[in-house]
XYZ file of C-alpha atoms in Angstrom:
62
model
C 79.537 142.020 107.143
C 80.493 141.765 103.526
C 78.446 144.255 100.544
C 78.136 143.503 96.969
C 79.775 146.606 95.316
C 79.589 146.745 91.530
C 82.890 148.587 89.509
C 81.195 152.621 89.860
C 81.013 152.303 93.314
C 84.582 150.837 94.286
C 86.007 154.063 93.986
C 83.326 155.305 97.152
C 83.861 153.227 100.398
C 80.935 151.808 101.612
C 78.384 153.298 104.184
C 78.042 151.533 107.092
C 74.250 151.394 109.191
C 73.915 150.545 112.655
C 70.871 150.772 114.482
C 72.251 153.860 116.549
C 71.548 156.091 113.647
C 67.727 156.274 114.446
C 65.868 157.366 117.713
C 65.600 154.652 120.478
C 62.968 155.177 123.163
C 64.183 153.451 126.612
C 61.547 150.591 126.379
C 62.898 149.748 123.066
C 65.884 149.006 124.382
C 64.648 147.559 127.235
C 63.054 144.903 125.242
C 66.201 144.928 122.723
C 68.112 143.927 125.623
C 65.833 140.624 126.242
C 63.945 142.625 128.912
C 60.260 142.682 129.923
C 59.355 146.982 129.533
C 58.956 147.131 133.341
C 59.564 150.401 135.006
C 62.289 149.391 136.323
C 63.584 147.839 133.172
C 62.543 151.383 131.468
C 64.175 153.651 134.066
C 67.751 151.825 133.790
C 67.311 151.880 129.824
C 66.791 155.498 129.966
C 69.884 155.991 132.360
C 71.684 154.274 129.943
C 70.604 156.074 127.079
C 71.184 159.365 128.882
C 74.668 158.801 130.230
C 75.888 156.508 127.313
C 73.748 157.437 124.172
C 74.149 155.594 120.998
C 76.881 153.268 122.396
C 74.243 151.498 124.616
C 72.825 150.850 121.539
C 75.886 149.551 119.763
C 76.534 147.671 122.270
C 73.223 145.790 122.454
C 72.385 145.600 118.692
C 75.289 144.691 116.858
C-alpha cells in the first residue's frame, strides 16, 4: 500500500487503517469470510472473535 504524502507531512509517518479498528459483529464476519450468516456460520465467527479479537479480522480483511 503506497500514500501520497506532500513535504509537511514527511516529517509524521503515516497512519495506517485496517478494518480491525471498528466494531465487527460475528455475522459480519461471517459473511466477510465468504460465508452464508447461518447460525452455525455466526456461532464460529463469534468464537473467533471472542478468543482471537481483531486478528480474526486481520486475518480475513487484509
Amino acid at each position: 500500500m503506497s500514500t501520497i504524502r506532500t513535504p509537511s507531512e514527511e516529517s509524521t509517518p503515516p497512519i495506517w487503517r485496517t478494518g480491525a479498528e471498528q466494531p465487527w459483529d460475528p455475522e459480519d464476519l461471517a459473511i466477510a469470510q465468504g460465508k452464508y450468516p447461518t447460525p452455525e456460520n455466526i456461532a464460529r465467527a463469534r468464537a473467533e472473535l471472542e478468543r482471537d479479537g481483531a486478528a480474526a479480522i486481520e486475518r480475513t480483511v487484509p
